[in-house]
Tab-separated table of C-alpha atoms in Angstrom:
chain	number	residue	atom	x	y	z
A	1	MET	CA	0.000	0.000	0.000
A	2	THR	CA	1.275	3.452	-0.833
A	3	ALA	CA	1.708	5.993	1.931
A	4	SER	CA	-1.333	7.919	0.757
A	5	ALA	CA	-3.628	4.921	0.452
A	6	LEU	CA	-4.599	4.354	4.055
A	7	PRO	CA	-7.782	2.317	4.685
A	8	SER	CA	-9.724	5.509	5.441
A	9	ASP	CA	-8.534	7.009	2.157
A	10	ILE	CA	-9.731	3.951	0.249
A	11	LEU	CA	-13.169	4.041	1.842
A	12	GLU	CA	-13.635	7.752	1.176
A	13	MET	CA	-12.817	7.383	-2.522
A	14	SER	CA	-15.711	7.769	-4.901
A	15	ALA	CA	-16.527	4.665	-6.912
A	16	VAL	CA	-15.079	6.393	-9.981
A	17	ALA	CA	-11.816	7.241	-8.196
A	18	LEU	CA	-11.595	3.765	-6.661
A	19	SER	CA	-11.967	2.094	-10.048
A	20	ALA	CA	-9.197	4.301	-11.445
A	21	ALA	CA	-6.918	3.581	-8.471
A	22	ILE	CA	-7.436	-0.176	-8.750
A	23	HIS	CA	-6.693	-0.154	-12.458
A	24	ALA	CA	-3.644	2.065	-11.959
A	25	ARG	CA	-2.596	-0.420	-9.258
A	26	THR	CA	-2.010	2.342	-6.724
A	27	VAL	CA	-4.268	0.325	-4.434
A	28	SER	CA	-4.769	-3.400	-4.585
A	29	CYS	CA	-8.039	-5.297	-4.561
A	30	VAL	CA	-6.853	-7.036	-1.379
A	31	GLU	CA	-6.286	-3.670	0.325
A	32	VAL	CA	-9.758	-2.549	-0.740
A	33	MET	CA	-11.328	-5.748	0.569
A	34	ARG	CA	-9.404	-5.599	3.841
A	35	ALA	CA	-10.512	-2.005	4.455
A	36	THR	CA	-14.101	-2.887	3.525
A	37	LEU	CA	-14.254	-5.879	5.865
A	38	ALA	CA	-12.919	-3.756	8.723
A	39	GLN	CA	-15.583	-1.136	8.003
A	40	ILE	CA	-18.321	-3.760	7.960
A	41	ALA	CA	-17.067	-5.229	11.235
A	42	ARG	CA	-17.092	-1.793	12.827
A	43	TYR	CA	-20.423	-0.398	11.651
A	44	ASN	CA	-22.664	-3.208	10.469
A	45	PRO	CA	-23.520	-4.441	13.993
A	46	ALA	CA	-25.216	-1.082	14.654
A	47	ALA	CA	-26.717	-0.703	11.177
A	48	ASN	CA	-27.595	-4.265	10.103
A	49	ALA	CA	-27.369	-3.246	6.458
A	50	ILE	CA	-25.409	-6.210	5.083
A	51	VAL	CA	-26.699	-9.712	5.773
A	52	ALA	CA	-25.368	-13.144	4.788
A	53	LEU	CA	-21.798	-11.818	5.008
A	54	GLN	CA	-19.435	-14.238	3.310
A	55	ASP	CA	-16.283	-15.758	4.809
A	56	PRO	CA	-13.582	-13.052	5.060
A	57	GLY	CA	-10.812	-15.463	4.123
A	58	GLN	CA	-12.607	-16.477	0.947
A	59	LEU	CA	-13.335	-12.849	0.080
A	60	LEU	CA	-9.667	-11.919	0.488
A	61	ALA	CA	-8.706	-14.871	-1.698
A	62	GLU	CA	-11.106	-13.674	-4.402
A	63	ALA	CA	-9.657	-10.179	-4.128
A	64	ALA	CA	-6.150	-11.611	-4.539
A	65	GLU	CA	-7.331	-13.386	-7.678
A	66	ARG	CA	-8.544	-10.045	-9.056
A	67	ASP	CA	-5.095	-8.585	-8.343
A	68	ALA	CA	-3.445	-11.462	-10.171
A	69	ARG	CA	-5.623	-10.839	-13.191
A	70	LEU	CA	-4.690	-7.155	-13.248
A	71	ALA	CA	-1.020	-8.104	-12.987
A	72	ARG	CA	-1.524	-10.087	-16.199
A	73	GLY	CA	-3.109	-7.044	-17.822
A	74	GLU	CA	-6.625	-8.482	-17.567
A	75	SER	CA	-9.457	-6.270	-16.322
A	76	ALA	CA	-13.049	-7.449	-16.079
A	77	GLY	CA	-14.363	-3.883	-16.279
A	78	PRO	CA	-15.075	-0.786	-14.187
A	79	LEU	CA	-16.067	-2.791	-11.097
A	80	HIS	CA	-12.956	-4.984	-11.087
A	81	GLY	CA	-12.230	-5.862	-7.457
A	82	PHE	CA	-15.181	-3.923	-6.038
A	83	PRO	CA	-16.629	-5.423	-2.832
A	84	LEU	CA	-20.387	-5.462	-3.460
A	85	ALA	CA	-23.339	-6.781	-1.486
A	86	VAL	CA	-26.372	-7.378	-3.717
A	87	LYS	CA	-29.886	-6.481	-2.610
A	88	ASP	CA	-31.646	-9.597	-1.324
A	89	PHE	CA	-34.311	-9.145	-3.966
A	90	ASP	CA	-31.905	-10.526	-6.591
A	91	PRO	CA	-30.459	-14.040	-6.610
A	92	VAL	CA	-26.671	-14.426	-6.546
A	93	ARG	CA	-25.378	-17.916	-7.271
A	94	GLY	CA	-24.302	-19.681	-4.085
A	95	LEU	CA	-25.513	-16.959	-1.701
A	96	PRO	CA	-28.543	-17.005	0.613
A	97	PHE	CA	-31.726	-15.693	-1.003
A	98	SER	CA	-34.375	-15.399	1.700
A	99	GLN	CA	-35.968	-12.116	0.523
A	100	GLY	CA	-36.559	-11.507	4.213
A	101	SER	CA	-39.113	-14.325	4.463
A	102	PRO	CA	-38.971	-17.061	7.107
A	103	ILE	CA	-40.476	-19.362	4.476
A	104	LEU	CA	-37.306	-18.993	2.404
A	105	ARG	CA	-34.868	-18.669	5.297
A	106	ASP	CA	-32.613	-21.504	4.113
A	107	ARG	CA	-32.805	-20.953	0.353
A	108	ILE	CA	-29.547	-20.691	-1.587
A	109	ALA	CA	-29.716	-19.150	-5.050
A	110	PRO	CA	-28.785	-21.675	-7.768
A	111	ALA	CA	-28.001	-19.009	-10.363
A	112	ASP	CA	-27.394	-15.296	-10.812
A	113	SER	CA	-30.039	-12.878	-11.997
A	114	ILE	CA	-29.144	-11.064	-15.216
A	115	MET	CA	-28.041	-8.034	-13.223
A	116	ALA	CA	-26.002	-10.008	-10.672
A	117	GLY	CA	-24.380	-11.942	-13.480
A	118	ARG	CA	-23.263	-8.688	-15.062
A	119	LEU	CA	-21.765	-7.516	-11.773
A	120	ARG	CA	-19.926	-10.834	-11.450
A	121	CYS	CA	-18.597	-10.672	-15.004
A	122	GLY	CA	-17.647	-7.050	-14.333
A	123	GLY	CA	-15.199	-8.142	-11.639
A	124	ALA	CA	-17.203	-7.565	-8.452
A	125	VAL	CA	-16.511	-9.655	-5.359
A	126	PHE	CA	-19.783	-10.457	-3.580
A	127	THR	CA	-19.493	-9.795	0.145
A	128	GLY	CA	-23.092	-10.736	0.968
A	129	LYS	CA	-26.598	-9.373	0.515
A	130	THR	CA	-28.228	-6.104	1.588
A	131	ASN	CA	-31.272	-6.220	3.811
A	132	ILE	CA	-34.838	-5.621	2.587
A	133	PRO	CA	-38.395	-5.734	3.952
A	134	GLU	CA	-40.082	-9.117	3.632
A	135	PHE	CA	-40.557	-9.694	-0.123
A	136	GLY	CA	-39.692	-6.030	-0.602
A	137	LEU	CA	-43.129	-4.949	0.603
A	138	GLY	CA	-43.119	-1.537	2.233
A	139	SER	CA	-40.651	1.313	2.415
A	140	HIS	CA	-39.229	0.363	5.826
A	141	THR	CA	-36.502	-2.296	5.956
A	142	TYR	CA	-37.274	-4.927	8.575
A	143	ASN	CA	-38.079	-8.634	8.424
A	144	PRO	CA	-38.288	-11.651	10.756
A	145	VAL	CA	-35.167	-13.294	9.288
A	146	HIS	CA	-32.572	-10.540	9.610
A	147	GLY	CA	-34.292	-7.847	11.670
A	148	ALA	CA	-34.371	-4.112	10.959
A	149	THR	CA	-31.824	-1.913	9.204
A	150	ALA	CA	-31.042	1.319	11.042
A	151	ASN	CA	-30.750	4.731	9.455
A	152	ALA	CA	-27.152	5.813	8.819
A	153	TYR	CA	-27.795	9.190	10.496
A	154	ASP	CA	-29.754	8.003	13.535
A	155	GLN	CA	-29.854	4.329	14.473
A	156	ARG	CA	-33.206	4.867	16.199
A	157	LYS	CA	-34.810	5.667	12.857
A	158	SER	CA	-35.893	3.817	9.720
A	159	ALA	CA	-33.496	3.397	6.807
A	160	GLY	CA	-36.397	3.468	4.359
A	161	GLY	CA	-36.961	0.648	1.924
A	162	SER	CA	-36.986	-1.576	0.218
A	163	SER	CA	-33.348	-0.803	-0.690
A	164	GLY	CA	-32.671	0.234	2.908
A	165	GLY	CA	-29.707	-2.056	3.443
A	166	ALA	CA	-28.188	-0.932	0.154
A	167	ALA	CA	-28.470	2.754	1.024
A	168	VAL	CA	-27.072	2.432	4.545
A	169	SER	CA	-24.162	0.278	3.365
A	170	VAL	CA	-23.145	3.032	0.930
A	171	ALA	CA	-23.707	5.864	3.418
A	172	LEU	CA	-21.501	4.115	6.004
A	173	ARG	CA	-18.805	3.336	3.394
A	174	MET	CA	-19.317	-0.442	3.662
A	175	GLN	CA	-19.354	-0.569	-0.122
A	176	PRO	CA	-18.523	2.083	-2.722
A	177	VAL	CA	-21.830	1.847	-4.592
A	178	ALA	CA	-24.836	-0.472	-4.476
A	179	ASP	CA	-27.456	-2.016	-6.682
A	180	GLY	CA	-31.106	-1.671	-5.783
A	181	SER	CA	-34.580	-2.021	-7.187
A	182	ASP	CA	-37.567	0.301	-7.228
A	183	HIS	CA	-41.262	-0.501	-7.411
A	184	ALA	CA	-42.628	2.277	-5.234
A	185	GLY	CA	-39.718	4.488	-4.316
A	186	SER	CA	-37.169	1.900	-3.223
A	187	LEU	CA	-34.343	3.704	-5.032
A	188	ARG	CA	-35.596	7.121	-3.964
A	189	ASN	CA	-36.855	6.899	-0.375
A	190	PRO	CA	-33.790	5.122	1.151
A	191	PRO	CA	-31.308	7.504	-0.522
A	192	ALA	CA	-33.455	10.434	0.675
A	193	PHE	CA	-33.450	9.017	4.213
A	194	ASN	CA	-29.651	8.534	4.103
A	195	ASN	CA	-28.379	11.626	2.205
A	196	LEU	CA	-27.455	9.826	-1.022
A	197	PHE	CA	-28.255	9.668	-4.716
A	198	GLY	CA	-30.453	6.895	-6.096
A	199	LEU	CA	-31.626	6.255	-9.648
A	200	ARG	CA	-34.849	4.549	-10.676
A	201	THR	CA	-34.311	3.554	-14.300
A	202	CYS	CA	-36.789	3.113	-17.134
A	203	TYR	CA	-38.267	-0.310	-17.757
A	204	GLY	CA	-35.815	-2.326	-19.844
A	205	ARG	CA	-32.724	-0.252	-19.044
A	206	ILE	CA	-31.482	-3.061	-16.787
A	207	PRO	CA	-33.056	-6.293	-18.071
A	208	ILE	CA	-35.016	-8.421	-15.611
A	209	ALA	CA	-36.034	-11.960	-16.601
A	210	THR	CA	-39.517	-12.254	-15.094
A	211	PRO	CA	-41.988	-15.123	-15.652
A	212	ASP	CA	-43.798	-12.858	-18.139
A	213	VAL	CA	-41.257	-10.794	-20.087
A	214	PHE	CA	-43.988	-9.282	-22.285
A	215	ALA	CA	-45.798	-7.366	-19.536
A	216	PRO	CA	-43.830	-4.321	-18.371
A	217	GLY	CA	-44.445	-3.933	-14.659
A	218	PHE	CA	-43.535	-1.376	-12.029
A	219	GLY	CA	-40.320	-2.889	-10.696
A	220	VAL	CA	-36.948	-1.884	-12.148
A	221	SER	CA	-33.329	-2.185	-11.073
A	222	GLY	CA	-30.972	0.726	-10.530
A	223	ALA	CA	-28.208	1.987	-8.288
A	224	ILE	CA	-27.395	4.022	-5.177
A	225	GLY	CA	-24.222	6.066	-4.794
A	226	ARG	CA	-22.589	9.047	-3.167
A	227	SER	CA	-22.643	10.897	-6.488
A	228	PRO	CA	-24.405	10.700	-9.862
A	229	ALA	CA	-21.039	9.752	-11.424
A	230	ASP	CA	-20.788	6.721	-9.141
A	231	ILE	CA	-24.272	5.650	-10.195
A	232	GLY	CA	-23.278	6.127	-13.828
A	233	LEU	CA	-20.273	3.835	-13.354
A	234	MET	CA	-22.500	1.142	-11.849
A	235	LEU	CA	-25.111	1.577	-14.561
A	236	SER	CA	-22.478	1.125	-17.261
A	237	VAL	CA	-22.170	-2.477	-16.056
A	238	GLN	CA	-25.807	-3.157	-15.129
A	239	ALA	CA	-27.458	-1.778	-18.272
A	240	GLY	CA	-27.646	-3.050	-21.848
A	241	ALA	CA	-29.933	-5.218	-23.948
A	242	ASP	CA	-30.420	-8.927	-23.302
A	243	PRO	CA	-32.119	-11.300	-25.779
A	244	ARG	CA	-34.107	-12.895	-22.947
A	245	VAL	CA	-35.918	-9.596	-22.337
A	246	PRO	CA	-37.601	-8.291	-25.510
A	247	TYR	CA	-38.202	-4.788	-24.135
A	248	SER	CA	-34.615	-4.281	-22.983
A	249	ILE	CA	-33.066	-1.079	-24.322
A	250	PRO	CA	-30.380	-1.561	-27.012
A	251	GLN	CA	-28.157	1.375	-26.117
A	252	ASP	CA	-24.447	1.295	-25.311
A	253	PRO	CA	-24.296	1.327	-21.488
A	254	GLY	CA	-20.813	2.824	-21.593
A	255	ILE	CA	-22.352	6.266	-22.060
A	256	PHE	CA	-23.296	6.327	-18.382
A	257	ALA	CA	-19.639	6.180	-17.295
A	258	GLU	CA	-18.679	9.231	-19.350
A	259	ASP	CA	-18.052	12.664	-17.837
A	260	LEU	CA	-21.413	14.019	-16.662
A	261	LYS	CA	-20.386	17.658	-16.568
A	262	ARG	CA	-22.640	19.747	-18.811
A	263	ASP	CA	-23.886	23.313	-19.036
A	264	VAL	CA	-27.444	23.012	-17.724
A	265	SER	CA	-28.321	26.693	-17.953
A	266	GLY	CA	-31.751	27.250	-19.442
A	267	THR	CA	-33.024	23.858	-18.279
A	268	ARG	CA	-36.747	24.098	-17.532
A	269	ILE	CA	-37.886	22.544	-14.257
A	270	ALA	CA	-41.416	22.158	-12.893
A	271	TRP	CA	-41.698	21.927	-9.091
A	272	LEU	CA	-44.740	19.784	-8.306
A	273	GLY	CA	-44.510	20.074	-4.524
A	274	ASP	CA	-47.629	18.608	-2.899
A	275	PHE	CA	-49.506	18.472	-6.225
A	276	GLY	CA	-51.624	21.468	-5.400
A	277	GLY	CA	-52.497	20.314	-1.896
A	278	GLN	CA	-53.460	16.783	-2.941
A	279	LEU	CA	-50.728	15.074	-0.869
A	280	PRO	CA	-49.974	15.572	2.855
A	281	PHE	CA	-46.463	16.127	4.229
A	282	GLU	CA	-44.796	16.142	7.611
A	283	PRO	CA	-43.939	19.749	8.529
A	284	GLY	CA	-40.548	20.782	7.210
A	285	VAL	CA	-40.235	18.310	4.327
A	286	LEU	CA	-41.741	20.578	1.684
A	287	ASP	CA	-39.777	23.565	2.981
A	288	LEU	CA	-36.496	21.754	2.385
A	289	GLY	CA	-37.629	20.776	-1.089
A	290	VAL	CA	-38.442	24.366	-1.963
A	291	ALA	CA	-35.127	25.554	-0.505
A	292	ALA	CA	-33.260	23.004	-2.649
A	293	LEU	CA	-34.654	24.613	-5.798
A	294	SER	CA	-32.237	27.498	-5.329
A	295	ALA	CA	-29.367	25.147	-6.208
A	296	PHE	CA	-30.951	24.469	-9.600
A	297	GLU	CA	-31.397	28.176	-10.129
A	298	ALA	CA	-27.769	28.770	-9.133
A	299	VAL	CA	-26.601	26.586	-12.035
A	300	GLY	CA	-28.849	28.406	-14.484
A	301	CYS	CA	-32.053	26.382	-14.474
A	302	ARG	CA	-35.457	28.021	-14.761
A	303	VAL	CA	-37.792	26.739	-12.049
A	304	GLU	CA	-41.564	27.136	-12.154
A	305	HIS	CA	-44.200	25.928	-9.684
A	306	ALA	CA	-46.594	23.939	-11.887
A	307	VAL	CA	-48.665	20.767	-11.593
A	308	PRO	CA	-50.140	18.463	-14.261
A	309	ALA	CA	-53.938	18.449	-14.244
A	310	PHE	CA	-54.683	14.975	-12.885
A	311	ASP	CA	-56.517	13.536	-9.888
A	312	MET	CA	-53.854	11.982	-7.646
A	313	GLU	CA	-56.479	9.880	-5.859
A	314	ARG	CA	-57.518	8.319	-9.164
A	315	LEU	CA	-53.879	7.582	-9.951
A	316	TRP	CA	-53.335	6.091	-6.484
A	317	ARG	CA	-56.338	3.781	-6.746
A	318	ALA	CA	-55.149	2.508	-10.116
A	319	TYR	CA	-51.669	1.926	-8.736
A	320	VAL	CA	-52.889	0.012	-5.668
A	321	LEU	CA	-55.032	-2.214	-7.881
A	322	LEU	CA	-52.255	-2.999	-10.360
A	323	ARG	CA	-49.775	-3.565	-7.543
A	324	ALA	CA	-52.132	-6.019	-5.841
A	325	CYS	CA	-52.645	-7.829	-9.122
A	326	ALA	CA	-48.891	-8.304	-9.556
A	327	ASN	CA	-48.238	-9.241	-5.928
A	328	ALA	CA	-51.081	-11.723	-5.861
A	329	ALA	CA	-49.665	-13.503	-8.891
A	330	THR	CA	-46.249	-13.746	-7.219
A	331	LEU	CA	-47.279	-14.602	-3.670
A	332	HIS	CA	-50.400	-16.714	-4.202
A	333	PRO	CA	-48.444	-20.004	-4.367
A	334	LEU	CA	-47.270	-19.326	-0.807
A	335	TYR	CA	-50.612	-17.930	0.349
A	336	LYS	CA	-52.590	-21.016	-0.683
A	337	ASP	CA	-50.519	-23.200	1.663
A	338	PRO	CA	-51.961	-22.549	5.173
A	339	ALA	CA	-48.629	-23.218	6.863
A	340	HIS	CA	-46.863	-20.714	4.626
A	341	ARG	CA	-49.702	-18.215	4.830
A	342	ALA	CA	-49.276	-18.094	8.599
A	343	LEU	CA	-45.676	-16.947	8.067
A	344	LEU	CA	-46.505	-14.119	5.643
A	345	LYS	CA	-46.549	-10.560	6.975
A	346	PRO	CA	-50.062	-9.052	7.141
A	347	GLU	CA	-49.289	-6.668	4.283
A	348	ALA	CA	-48.422	-9.604	2.018
A	349	VAL	CA	-51.680	-11.367	2.880
A	350	TRP	CA	-53.584	-8.130	2.210
A	351	GLU	CA	-51.932	-7.740	-1.195
A	352	VAL	CA	-52.838	-11.288	-2.227
A	353	GLU	CA	-56.435	-11.027	-1.062
A	354	GLN	CA	-56.884	-7.679	-2.779
A	355	GLY	CA	-55.462	-9.088	-5.986
A	356	MET	CA	-57.562	-12.254	-5.914
A	357	ALA	CA	-60.747	-10.174	-5.703
A	358	LEU	CA	-60.032	-8.216	-8.898
A	359	THR	CA	-61.989	-8.451	-12.125
A	360	ALA	CA	-60.584	-8.185	-15.632
A	361	ASP	CA	-62.552	-4.969	-16.143
A	362	ALA	CA	-61.021	-3.409	-13.028
A	363	VAL	CA	-57.512	-4.271	-14.171
A	364	ARG	CA	-58.169	-2.903	-17.658
A	365	MET	CA	-59.514	0.372	-16.264
A	366	ALA	CA	-56.476	0.748	-14.012
A	367	GLN	CA	-54.175	0.161	-16.986
A	368	GLU	CA	-56.071	2.817	-18.931
A	369	THR	CA	-55.649	5.253	-16.036
A	370	ARG	CA	-51.915	4.584	-16.078
A	371	THR	CA	-51.854	5.271	-19.817
A	372	ALA	CA	-53.840	8.479	-19.356
A	373	TRP	CA	-51.374	9.625	-16.717
A	374	TYR	CA	-48.399	8.937	-18.987
A	375	GLU	CA	-49.996	10.965	-21.770
A	376	THR	CA	-50.768	13.814	-19.363
A	377	VAL	CA	-47.149	13.897	-18.214
A	378	ARG	CA	-45.810	13.581	-21.765
A	379	LEU	CA	-47.758	16.618	-22.877
A	380	PHE	CA	-46.930	18.532	-19.693
A	381	MET	CA	-43.221	17.924	-20.318
A	382	GLU	CA	-43.407	19.651	-23.676
A	383	ARG	CA	-43.066	22.759	-21.475
A	384	PHE	CA	-40.483	21.328	-19.076
A	385	ASP	CA	-37.304	19.265	-19.275
A	386	PHE	CA	-37.682	17.817	-15.785
A	387	LEU	CA	-40.244	17.408	-13.037
A	388	VAL	CA	-39.034	17.798	-9.459
A	389	MET	CA	-40.921	16.734	-6.352
A	390	PRO	CA	-40.137	15.397	-2.861
A	391	SER	CA	-38.886	11.825	-2.550
A	392	ALA	CA	-40.723	11.236	0.727
A	393	GLN	CA	-43.588	12.779	2.654
A	394	VAL	CA	-42.009	12.252	6.074
A	395	PHE	CA	-38.601	12.365	7.698
A	396	PRO	CA	-37.121	9.035	8.876
A	397	PHE	CA	-39.443	7.665	11.550
A	398	ALA	CA	-39.012	5.385	14.573
A	399	ILE	CA	-37.416	2.080	13.623
A	400	GLU	CA	-39.899	0.190	15.815
A	401	ALA	CA	-42.906	1.457	13.836
A	402	ASP	CA	-44.369	-0.701	11.056
A	403	TRP	CA	-45.170	2.405	9.012
A	404	PRO	CA	-46.406	5.963	9.595
A	405	LYS	CA	-50.095	5.897	10.467
A	406	GLN	CA	-50.584	9.655	9.986
A	407	VAL	CA	-48.915	12.234	7.758
A	408	GLY	CA	-49.667	15.931	8.021
A	409	GLY	CA	-52.782	15.210	10.074
A	410	ARG	CA	-54.201	12.728	7.542
A	411	ALA	CA	-54.709	9.059	8.402
A	412	MET	CA	-52.856	6.609	6.159
A	413	ASP	CA	-55.293	3.905	5.050
A	414	THR	CA	-52.694	1.435	3.732
A	415	TYR	CA	-49.161	0.420	4.650
A	416	HIS	CA	-47.758	2.270	1.637
A	417	ARG	CA	-49.982	5.365	1.401
A	418	TRP	CA	-47.349	7.447	3.234
A	419	MET	CA	-45.115	7.090	0.158
A	420	GLN	CA	-47.753	8.247	-2.347
A	421	VAL	CA	-45.447	10.978	-3.688
A	422	VAL	CA	-43.245	8.409	-5.460
A	423	ILE	CA	-46.146	6.845	-7.369
A	424	PRO	CA	-46.461	9.484	-10.131
A	425	ALA	CA	-42.972	8.603	-11.399
A	426	THR	CA	-43.579	4.865	-10.973
A	427	MET	CA	-46.866	5.007	-12.884
A	428	SER	CA	-45.323	7.069	-15.693
A	429	GLY	CA	-42.387	4.722	-16.146
A	430	LEU	CA	-40.063	7.723	-16.394
A	431	PRO	CA	-36.568	7.765	-14.838
A	432	ALA	CA	-36.228	9.415	-11.427
A	433	LEU	CA	-33.073	10.417	-9.567
A	434	ASN	CA	-33.180	11.167	-5.863
A	435	VAL	CA	-30.841	13.994	-4.879
A	436	PRO	CA	-30.179	15.078	-1.268
A	437	ALA	CA	-32.202	18.104	-0.170
A	438	GLY	CA	-30.792	18.858	3.256
A	439	PHE	CA	-31.623	18.133	6.880
A	440	GLY	CA	-34.589	18.824	9.096
A	441	PRO	CA	-34.487	20.304	12.607
A	442	GLY	CA	-33.777	16.870	14.101
A	443	GLY	CA	-30.729	16.365	11.886
A	444	LEU	CA	-32.508	13.849	9.653
A	445	PRO	CA	-32.063	14.006	5.880
A	446	THR	CA	-34.587	14.173	3.090
A	447	GLY	CA	-34.417	14.334	-0.695
A	448	ILE	CA	-36.154	15.390	-3.876
A	449	GLN	CA	-36.612	13.380	-7.063
A	450	VAL	CA	-35.609	14.637	-10.494
A	451	VAL	CA	-37.876	13.021	-13.095
A	452	GLY	CA	-36.732	13.058	-16.717
A	453	ARG	CA	-38.263	12.099	-20.032
A	454	ASN	CA	-38.604	8.505	-21.189
A	455	HIS	CA	-35.188	6.831	-21.492
A	456	GLY	CA	-33.646	10.006	-20.060
A	457	GLU	CA	-31.511	8.492	-17.297
A	458	LEU	CA	-28.331	10.109	-18.625
A	459	ASP	CA	-29.947	13.545	-18.607
A	460	CYS	CA	-31.085	12.975	-15.008
A	461	LEU	CA	-27.533	12.083	-13.996
A	462	ARG	CA	-26.123	15.151	-15.750
A	463	LEU	CA	-28.533	17.502	-14.011
A	464	GLY	CA	-27.891	15.652	-10.755
A	465	ALA	CA	-24.142	16.171	-11.189
A	466	ALA	CA	-24.624	19.920	-11.630
A	467	TYR	CA	-26.848	19.988	-8.540
A	468	ASP	CA	-24.281	17.956	-6.581
A	469	ALA	CA	-21.501	20.385	-7.503
A	470	ALA	CA	-23.659	23.252	-6.223
A	471	THR	CA	-24.677	21.581	-2.936
A	472	ASN	CA	-22.103	18.930	-1.901
A	473	TRP	CA	-24.552	17.510	0.630
A	474	VAL	CA	-22.920	14.066	0.777
A	475	SER	CA	-19.412	15.342	1.499
A	476	ARG	CA	-20.641	18.182	3.740
A	477	ARG	CA	-22.778	16.035	6.016
A	478	PRO	CA	-21.440	12.487	6.452
A	479	PRO	CA	-23.226	10.259	8.990
A	480	PRO	CA	-22.250	11.160	12.599
A	481	LEU	CA	-21.604	7.464	13.296
A	482	LEU	CA	-18.499	7.638	11.071
A	483	ALA	CA	-16.938	10.156	13.449
A	484	ALA	CA	-17.787	8.187	16.588
């Protein structure tokens, strides 16, 4: 190790800088792994972000193999030698794959998902999995197999979900960047709760081999990082067409690893806020969102307060119906076995029973509402380049709570209603990048989501990079636990 490459230096490197240092051989993959394992040992007991941690000796041996390959002039790609824990929503060959369910507590994945396979081929060394809610249901990471993941900024608070373990592991420098998935804010809420960036991609950007590859759903893969550039590096490995997924996007993924710096002056932004009073917020959340708009203005963007003309309650009802339909199809095989049903969380049982009660007409009408919303947004964005809105309606809440029962004085009638603000982007299918928006009076972070046009992930990252340069929230406010 060089004199300048102390373990703390390695862990503070951006993913982009770390990749460059590994390939320049100024740090070794073994040094990176050793520093990472020490960080996990120090902070994971308090955070519980990484589960199914693999044997340290084996991980160091794999890192040494990556060094040997580099010595021969062989690089697997940008993530060569990166220690990565994959979200427990994706299978990784040979690793536990419980998805937070006691029913699947002892399952070992027989094969990689498409995304995990790309990370493996890209040179990553899999340290374990990152924690999720049971079956990814809900935006609060806790389950009966691994327990709850604590917020990086206050271990008494929720990390968000379902990519809660992924976000906290990045915030506490237990991995340089992380994969994640997003159905209803899972790549936006946890980064907002942990002062990070998180990108929800468009359907097909990162191929997912589902049982029905012809029915685009809500769930997509993406990444969480300490900067948009780090996310771009990860995406350059995750993205790209796959013949098994007919709707996958045939675009060179290498574009995401290019320099994101651009002149964004003149960019037109619509601030949607609370959608004209249609959505409730905890006091202080909206204020931070509005204050964050000044950073866009500082880099030359034109910001206008404007809202598409659409009933958010109609959109919500359509979303809940389509979500139940999808969850029922996935979880019904477990539900119909009484012994397994008894082990499902109440929210999972509710989803299945809601879905089983649906009619074909109801599903069709919900799909038509989704289409109408997309067309409304498409036309609205003829005036704007981006839509910006909060990434969460509350600050991180007590880790012991199942979910917030009230927001802004309004009762929440479902376990996911408190995250309604993420549904407009989900239902549109458009890319959305969470960017940090500052800290509330209690020192807890929040974020705002930058929503771009269809297939506009690169534009989101470029605007996010300009915003990051103007704010520096991640470097300015690291988690207090790191200084303890």
